[in-house]
PDB file of C-alpha atoms in Angstrom:
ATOM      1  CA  UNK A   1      15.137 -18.677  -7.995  1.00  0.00           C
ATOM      2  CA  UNK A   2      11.710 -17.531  -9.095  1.00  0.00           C
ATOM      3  CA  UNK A   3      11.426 -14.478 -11.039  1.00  0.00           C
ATOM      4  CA  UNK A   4      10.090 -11.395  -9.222  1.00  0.00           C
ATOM      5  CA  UNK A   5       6.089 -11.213  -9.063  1.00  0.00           C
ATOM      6  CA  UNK A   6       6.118  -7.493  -8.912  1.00  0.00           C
ATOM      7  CA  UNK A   7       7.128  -4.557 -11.081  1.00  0.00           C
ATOM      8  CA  UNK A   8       8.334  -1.191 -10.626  1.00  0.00           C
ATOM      9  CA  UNK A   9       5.136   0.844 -10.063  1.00  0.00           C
ATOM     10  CA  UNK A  10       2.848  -2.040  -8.936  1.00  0.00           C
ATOM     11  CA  UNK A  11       0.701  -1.394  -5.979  1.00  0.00           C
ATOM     12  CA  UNK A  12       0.863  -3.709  -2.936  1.00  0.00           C
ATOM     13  CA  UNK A  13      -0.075  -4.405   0.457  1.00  0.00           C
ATOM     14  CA  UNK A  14       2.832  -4.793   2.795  1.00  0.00           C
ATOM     15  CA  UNK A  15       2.639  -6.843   5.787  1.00  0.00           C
ATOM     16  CA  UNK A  16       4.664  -7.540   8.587  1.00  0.00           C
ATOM     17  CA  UNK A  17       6.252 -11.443   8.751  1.00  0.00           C
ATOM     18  CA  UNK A  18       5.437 -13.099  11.632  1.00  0.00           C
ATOM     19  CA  UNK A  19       8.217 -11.905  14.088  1.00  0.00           C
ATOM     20  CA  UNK A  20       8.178  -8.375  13.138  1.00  0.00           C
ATOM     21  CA  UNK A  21       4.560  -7.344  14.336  1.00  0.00           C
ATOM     22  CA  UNK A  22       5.279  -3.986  14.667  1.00  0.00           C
ATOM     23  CA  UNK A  23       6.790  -3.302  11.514  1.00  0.00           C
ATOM     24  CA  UNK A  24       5.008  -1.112   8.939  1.00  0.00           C
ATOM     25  CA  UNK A  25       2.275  -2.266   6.758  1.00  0.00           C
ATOM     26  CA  UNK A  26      -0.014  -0.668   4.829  1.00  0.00           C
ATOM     27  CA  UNK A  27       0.332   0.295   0.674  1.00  0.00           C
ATOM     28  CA  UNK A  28       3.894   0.982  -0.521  1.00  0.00           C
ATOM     29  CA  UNK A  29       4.488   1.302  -4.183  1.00  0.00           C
ATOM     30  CA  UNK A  30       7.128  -0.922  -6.021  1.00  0.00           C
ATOM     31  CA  UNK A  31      10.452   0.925  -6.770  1.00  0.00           C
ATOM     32  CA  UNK A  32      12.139  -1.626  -8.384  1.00  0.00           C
ATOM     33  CA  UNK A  33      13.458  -5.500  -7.804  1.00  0.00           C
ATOM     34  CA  UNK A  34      16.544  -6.479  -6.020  1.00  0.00           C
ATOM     35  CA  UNK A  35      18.566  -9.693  -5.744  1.00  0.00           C
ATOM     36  CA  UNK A  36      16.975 -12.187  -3.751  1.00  0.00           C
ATOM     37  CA  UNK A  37      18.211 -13.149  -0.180  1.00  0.00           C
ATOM     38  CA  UNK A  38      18.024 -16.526  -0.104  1.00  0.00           C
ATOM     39  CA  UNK A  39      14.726 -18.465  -1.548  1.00  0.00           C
ATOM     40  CA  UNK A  40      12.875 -14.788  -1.514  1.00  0.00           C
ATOM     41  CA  UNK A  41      12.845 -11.992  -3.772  1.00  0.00           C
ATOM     42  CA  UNK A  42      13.608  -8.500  -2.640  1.00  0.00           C
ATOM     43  CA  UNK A  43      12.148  -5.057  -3.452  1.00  0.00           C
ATOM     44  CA  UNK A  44      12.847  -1.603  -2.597  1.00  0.00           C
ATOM     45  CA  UNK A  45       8.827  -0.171  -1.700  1.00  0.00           C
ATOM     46  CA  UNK A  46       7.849   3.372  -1.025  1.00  0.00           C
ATOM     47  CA  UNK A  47       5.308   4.205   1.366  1.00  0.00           C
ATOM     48  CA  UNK A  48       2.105   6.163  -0.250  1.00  0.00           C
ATOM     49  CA  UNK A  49       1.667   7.678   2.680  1.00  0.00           C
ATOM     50  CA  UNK A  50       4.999   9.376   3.997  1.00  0.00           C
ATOM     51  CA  UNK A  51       7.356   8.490   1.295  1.00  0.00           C
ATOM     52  CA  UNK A  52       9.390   6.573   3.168  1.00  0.00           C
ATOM     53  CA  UNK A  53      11.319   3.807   1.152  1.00  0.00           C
ATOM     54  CA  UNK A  54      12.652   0.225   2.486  1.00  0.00           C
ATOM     55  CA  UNK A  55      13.762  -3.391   1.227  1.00  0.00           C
ATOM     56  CA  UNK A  56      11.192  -5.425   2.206  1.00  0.00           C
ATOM     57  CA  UNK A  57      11.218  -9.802   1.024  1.00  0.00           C
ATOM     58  CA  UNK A  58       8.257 -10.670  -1.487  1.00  0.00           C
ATOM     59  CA  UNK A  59       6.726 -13.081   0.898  1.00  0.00           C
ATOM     60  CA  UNK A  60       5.605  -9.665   2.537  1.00  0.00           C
ATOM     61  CA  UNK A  61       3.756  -8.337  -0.236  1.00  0.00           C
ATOM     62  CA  UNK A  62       0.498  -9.105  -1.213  1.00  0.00           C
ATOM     63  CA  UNK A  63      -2.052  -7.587  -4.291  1.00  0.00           C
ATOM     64  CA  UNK A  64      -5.406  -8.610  -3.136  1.00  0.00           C
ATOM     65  CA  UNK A  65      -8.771  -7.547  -2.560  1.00  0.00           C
ATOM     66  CA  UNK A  66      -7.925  -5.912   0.198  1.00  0.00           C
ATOM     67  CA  UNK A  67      -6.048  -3.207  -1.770  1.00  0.00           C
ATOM     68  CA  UNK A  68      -9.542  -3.055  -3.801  1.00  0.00           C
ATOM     69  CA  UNK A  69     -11.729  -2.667  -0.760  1.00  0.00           C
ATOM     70  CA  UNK A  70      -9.038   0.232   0.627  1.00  0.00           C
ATOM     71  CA  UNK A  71      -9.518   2.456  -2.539  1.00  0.00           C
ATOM     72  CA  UNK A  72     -13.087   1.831  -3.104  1.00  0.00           C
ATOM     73  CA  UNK A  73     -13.428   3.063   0.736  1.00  0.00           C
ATOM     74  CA  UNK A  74     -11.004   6.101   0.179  1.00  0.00           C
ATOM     75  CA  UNK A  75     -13.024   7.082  -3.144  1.00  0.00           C
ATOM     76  CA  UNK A  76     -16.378   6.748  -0.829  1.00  0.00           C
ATOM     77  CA  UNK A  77     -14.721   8.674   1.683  1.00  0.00           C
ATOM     78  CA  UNK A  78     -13.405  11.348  -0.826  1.00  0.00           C
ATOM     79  CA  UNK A  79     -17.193  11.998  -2.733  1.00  0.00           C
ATOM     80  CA  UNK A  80     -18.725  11.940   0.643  1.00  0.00           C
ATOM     81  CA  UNK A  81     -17.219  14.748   1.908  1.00  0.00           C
ATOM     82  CA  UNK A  82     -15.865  16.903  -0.995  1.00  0.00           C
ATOM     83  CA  UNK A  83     -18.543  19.232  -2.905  1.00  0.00           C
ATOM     84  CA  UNK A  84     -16.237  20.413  -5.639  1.00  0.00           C
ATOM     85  CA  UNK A  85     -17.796  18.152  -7.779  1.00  0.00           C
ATOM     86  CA  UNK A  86     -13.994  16.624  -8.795  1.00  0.00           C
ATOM     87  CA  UNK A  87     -14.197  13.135  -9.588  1.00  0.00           C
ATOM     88  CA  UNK A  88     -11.514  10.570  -7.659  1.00  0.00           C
ATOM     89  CA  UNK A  89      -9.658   9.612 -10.589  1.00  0.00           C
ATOM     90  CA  UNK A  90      -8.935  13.148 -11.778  1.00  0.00           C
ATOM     91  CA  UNK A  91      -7.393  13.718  -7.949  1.00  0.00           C
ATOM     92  CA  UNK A  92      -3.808  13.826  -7.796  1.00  0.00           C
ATOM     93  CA  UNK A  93      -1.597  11.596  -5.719  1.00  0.00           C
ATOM     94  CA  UNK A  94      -1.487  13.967  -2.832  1.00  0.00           C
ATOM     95  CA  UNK A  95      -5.352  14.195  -2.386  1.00  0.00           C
ATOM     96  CA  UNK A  96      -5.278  10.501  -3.109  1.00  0.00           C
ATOM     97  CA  UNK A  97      -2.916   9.154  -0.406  1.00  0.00           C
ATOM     98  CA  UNK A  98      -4.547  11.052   2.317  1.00  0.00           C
ATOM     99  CA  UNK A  99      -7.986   9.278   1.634  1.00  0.00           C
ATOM    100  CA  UNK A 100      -5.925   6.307   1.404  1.00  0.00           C
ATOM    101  CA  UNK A 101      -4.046   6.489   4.651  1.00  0.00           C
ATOM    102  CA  UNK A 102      -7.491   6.942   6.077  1.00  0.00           C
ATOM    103  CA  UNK A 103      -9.404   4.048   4.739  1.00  0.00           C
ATOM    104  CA  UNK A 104      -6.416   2.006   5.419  1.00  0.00           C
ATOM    105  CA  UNK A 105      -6.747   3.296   9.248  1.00  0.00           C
ATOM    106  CA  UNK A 106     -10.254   2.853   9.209  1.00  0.00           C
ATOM    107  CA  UNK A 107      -9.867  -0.850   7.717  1.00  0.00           C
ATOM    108  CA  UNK A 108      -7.030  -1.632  10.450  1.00  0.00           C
ATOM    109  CA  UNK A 109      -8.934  -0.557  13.363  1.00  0.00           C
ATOM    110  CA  UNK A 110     -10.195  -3.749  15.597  1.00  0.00           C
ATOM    111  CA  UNK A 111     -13.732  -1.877  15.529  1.00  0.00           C
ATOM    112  CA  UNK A 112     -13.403  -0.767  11.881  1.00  0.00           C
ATOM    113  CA  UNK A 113     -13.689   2.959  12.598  1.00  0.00           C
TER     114      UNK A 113
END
């Protein structure tokens, strides 16, 4: 068996397989490795946007470009509309995740809005 690709407190981007279309996706943070079921690894994710935590097989995951393009959009969406003055990065996770969740929204929808 491969070794895991991921480590606890990577970032990925968690899509559903093929028969599960209506399972979640979006960005889940690594927990930690499990055992492998069968030829794929296994990792216990939690959600960044509701906290939720489940196993989910590595040939789910992905760390891409599209993770990229999701925070760039959240930290465009964030300066846009915040006058503080507060930069992104200095933001805590909170703040964060909610600009996430909507960039990820705005990136899933068919019309990209």
């Amino acid at each position: 068996m491969a070794s895991h690709r991921f480590k606890a407190g990577q970032t990925v981007f968690l899509s559903p397989s093929a028969f599960d279309l209506r399972g979640p996706r979006g960005i889940f943070e690594i927990v930690r490795p499990l055992p492998a079921d069968g030829d794929d690894n296994q990792y216990r994710v939690k959600s960044t946007v509701d906290g939720h935590e489940r196993v989910v097989r590595e040939s789910q995951l992905d760390q891409n470009e599209r993770l990229q393009a999701i925070e760039a959009l959240a930290q465009s969406l964030y300066e846009a509309s915040d006058d503080s003055g507060t930069p992104w990065a200095r933001r805590g996770k909170t703040i964060r995740d909610a600009w996430i969740f909507a960039a990820t929204k705005q990136l899933s929808s068919p019309r990209g809005d």
